[in-house]
Every structure is written in structure tokens, then in C-alpha cells.
Coordinates of C-alpha atoms in Angstrom, one line a residue:
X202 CA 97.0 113.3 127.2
X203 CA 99.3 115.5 126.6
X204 CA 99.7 117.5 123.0
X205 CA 102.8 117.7 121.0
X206 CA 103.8 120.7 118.9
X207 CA 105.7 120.2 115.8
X208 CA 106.5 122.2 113.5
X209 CA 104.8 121.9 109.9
X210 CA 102.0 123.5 107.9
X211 CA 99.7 120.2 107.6
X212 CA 99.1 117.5 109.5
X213 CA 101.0 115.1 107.1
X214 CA 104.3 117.5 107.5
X215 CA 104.0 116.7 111.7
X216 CA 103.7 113.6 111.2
X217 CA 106.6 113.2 109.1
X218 CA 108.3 115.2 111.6
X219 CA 107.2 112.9 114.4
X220 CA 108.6 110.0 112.5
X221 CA 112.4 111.5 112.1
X222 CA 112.3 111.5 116.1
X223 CA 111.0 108.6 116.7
X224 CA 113.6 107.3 114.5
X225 CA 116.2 109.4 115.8
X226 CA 115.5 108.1 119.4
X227 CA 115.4 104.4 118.1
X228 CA 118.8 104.9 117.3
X229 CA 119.7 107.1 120.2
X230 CA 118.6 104.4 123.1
X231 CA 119.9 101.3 120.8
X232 CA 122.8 102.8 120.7
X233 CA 123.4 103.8 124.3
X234 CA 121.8 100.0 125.3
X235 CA 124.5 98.5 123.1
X236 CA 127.0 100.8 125.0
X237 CA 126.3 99.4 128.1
X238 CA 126.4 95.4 126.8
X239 CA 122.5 95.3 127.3
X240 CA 121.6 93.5 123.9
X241 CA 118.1 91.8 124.9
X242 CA 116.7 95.1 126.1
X243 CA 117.8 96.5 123.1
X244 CA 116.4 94.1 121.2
X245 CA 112.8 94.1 122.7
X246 CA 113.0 98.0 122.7
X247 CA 114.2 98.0 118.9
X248 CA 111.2 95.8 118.3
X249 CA 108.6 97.7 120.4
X250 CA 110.0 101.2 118.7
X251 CA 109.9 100.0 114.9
X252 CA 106.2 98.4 115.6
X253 CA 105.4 102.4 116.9
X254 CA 107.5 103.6 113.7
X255 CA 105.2 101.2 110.9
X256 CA 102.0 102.9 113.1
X257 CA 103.6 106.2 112.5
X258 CA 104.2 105.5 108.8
X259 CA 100.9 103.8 108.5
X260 CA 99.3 106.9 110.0
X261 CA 101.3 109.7 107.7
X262 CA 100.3 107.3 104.9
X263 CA 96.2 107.6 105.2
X264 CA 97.2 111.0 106.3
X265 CA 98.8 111.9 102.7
X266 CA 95.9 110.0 100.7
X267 CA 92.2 111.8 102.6
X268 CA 94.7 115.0 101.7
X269 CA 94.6 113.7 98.1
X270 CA 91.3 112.4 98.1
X271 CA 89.8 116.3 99.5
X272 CA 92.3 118.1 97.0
X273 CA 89.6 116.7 94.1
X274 CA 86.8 118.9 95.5
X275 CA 86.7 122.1 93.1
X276 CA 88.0 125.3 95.2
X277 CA 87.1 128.1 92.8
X278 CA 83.6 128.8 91.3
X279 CA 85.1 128.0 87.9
X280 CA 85.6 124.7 89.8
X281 CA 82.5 124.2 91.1
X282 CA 80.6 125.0 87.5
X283 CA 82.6 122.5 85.7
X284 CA 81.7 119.7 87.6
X285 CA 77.9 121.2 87.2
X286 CA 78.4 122.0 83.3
X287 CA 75.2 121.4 81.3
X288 CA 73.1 120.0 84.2
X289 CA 70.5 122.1 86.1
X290 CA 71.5 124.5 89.0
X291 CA 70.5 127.7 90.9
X292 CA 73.0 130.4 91.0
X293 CA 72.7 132.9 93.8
X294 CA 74.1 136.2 93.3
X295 CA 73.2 139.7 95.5
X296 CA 70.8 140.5 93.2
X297 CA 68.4 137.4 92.3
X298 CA 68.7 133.7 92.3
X299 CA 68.3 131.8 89.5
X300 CA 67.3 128.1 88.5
X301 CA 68.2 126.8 84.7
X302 CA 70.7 124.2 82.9
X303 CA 74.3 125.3 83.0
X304 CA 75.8 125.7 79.2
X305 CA 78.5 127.3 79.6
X306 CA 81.5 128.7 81.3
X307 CA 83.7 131.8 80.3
X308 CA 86.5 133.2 81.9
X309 CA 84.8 135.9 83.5
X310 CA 80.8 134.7 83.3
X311 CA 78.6 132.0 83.3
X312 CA 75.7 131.4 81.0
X313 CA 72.7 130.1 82.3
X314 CA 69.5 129.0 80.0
X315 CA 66.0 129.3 82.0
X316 CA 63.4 126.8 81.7
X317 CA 61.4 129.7 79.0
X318 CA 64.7 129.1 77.0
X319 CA 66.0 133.0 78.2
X320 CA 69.7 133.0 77.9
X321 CA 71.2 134.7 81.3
X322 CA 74.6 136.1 81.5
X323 CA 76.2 135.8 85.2
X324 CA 79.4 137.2 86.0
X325 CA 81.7 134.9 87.7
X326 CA 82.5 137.4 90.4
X327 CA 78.8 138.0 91.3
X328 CA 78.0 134.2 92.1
X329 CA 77.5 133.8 96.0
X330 CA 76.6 130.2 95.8
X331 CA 76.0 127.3 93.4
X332 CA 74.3 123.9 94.2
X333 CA 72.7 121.4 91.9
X334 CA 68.9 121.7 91.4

């Protein structure tokens, strides 16, 4: 099979590309059958190319919305504690790793209370990874 190269930064933008030719062609050939008095070829092509166009459209569609769907994952750290706020995590930084109940946020740290009720102070730029504990 061979693979197309359109221009776009996402997927959703070469599809949409992919779509303007298709419909440019549709018109391109219906126009040249119509030309040349061949109307029922130009009708069973018109037919055959919009059924390929709705695919298309379909396709750029559920395209647009798993885009929309992944842009609701956090992509910052700040991100990633907010959804965890107040429940209990471990934090990994370079110099330990540490298990307690999330309490807050700040804009440059993260406070952390340990099961012996210690509060811990993490800066935000420190944190390597976060998960749910």
C-alpha cells in the first residue's frame, strides 16, 4: 500500500487535507464526464466518490474527538497532582521517594503529609514521577 504525504501537523489536519482533494477531484472528473456527454458514468462515479468523501469525513470526525478525549489527560505535574489532590500517592524525586496523602498544591511545591502526620515540602521541579498509592 502505498503511503500519502500531506501536509499538516496532526493527523486530523491530513485528513482534512485529504478531504479538499478528494473533493476537488469529485468535481474535476464530474466535470470533465459531463464534458464529454457521459452522464451515467458520472453519476455512478459521483456516487462511488461522495460514499469515499462521508468515510473520509467520518474518519477526520473520530479523528478530531480521541484528539479531544487524550487532551483531558493532565500534561504538567501541576496537572497530574490535581487530579491526585488529597488522596494518597508516592512522589519520586532524585533524592528519596515518598508515600503520604496529597494536601496541597502551590505554585512552586507540593505538600505531602506522611502516614506519622510529618508535613513534607516538595518542590514542583524536583518531582520525577507521581502515581496513586
Amino acid at each position: 500500500m502505498a503511503q500519502l504525504r500531506l501536509p499538516g501537523q496532526t493527523a486530523a489536519d491530513r485528513a482534512q487535507v485529504l478531504i479538499q482533494a478528494v473533493e476537488e477531484a469529485l468535481t474535476n472528473v464530474t466535470q470533465t464526464l459531463n464534458q464529454n456527454g457521459l452522464t451515467t458514468a458520472t453519476s455512478t462515479l459521483t456516487n462511488t466518490l461522495n460514499s469515499i468523501l462521508t468515510s473520509l469525513e467520518n474518519l477526520l470526525a473520530s479523528l478530531t474527538s480521541s484528539l479531544s478525549n487524550t487532551s483531558s489527560r493532565p500534561t504538567t505535574v501541576t496537572g497530574v497532582l490535581q487530579k491526585l489532590l488529597d488522596q494518597r500517592v508516592t512522589i519520586t524525586t532524585p533524592f528519596d521517594t515518598l508515600t503520604g496523602t496529597l494536601s496541597s498544591i502551590q505554585s512552586d511545591y507540593a505538600t505531602l503529609v506522611e502516614p506519622s502526620g510529618s508535613l513534607v515540602l516538595i518542590p514542583l521541579d524536583r518531582i520525577q514521577s507521581v502515581q496513586q498509592a
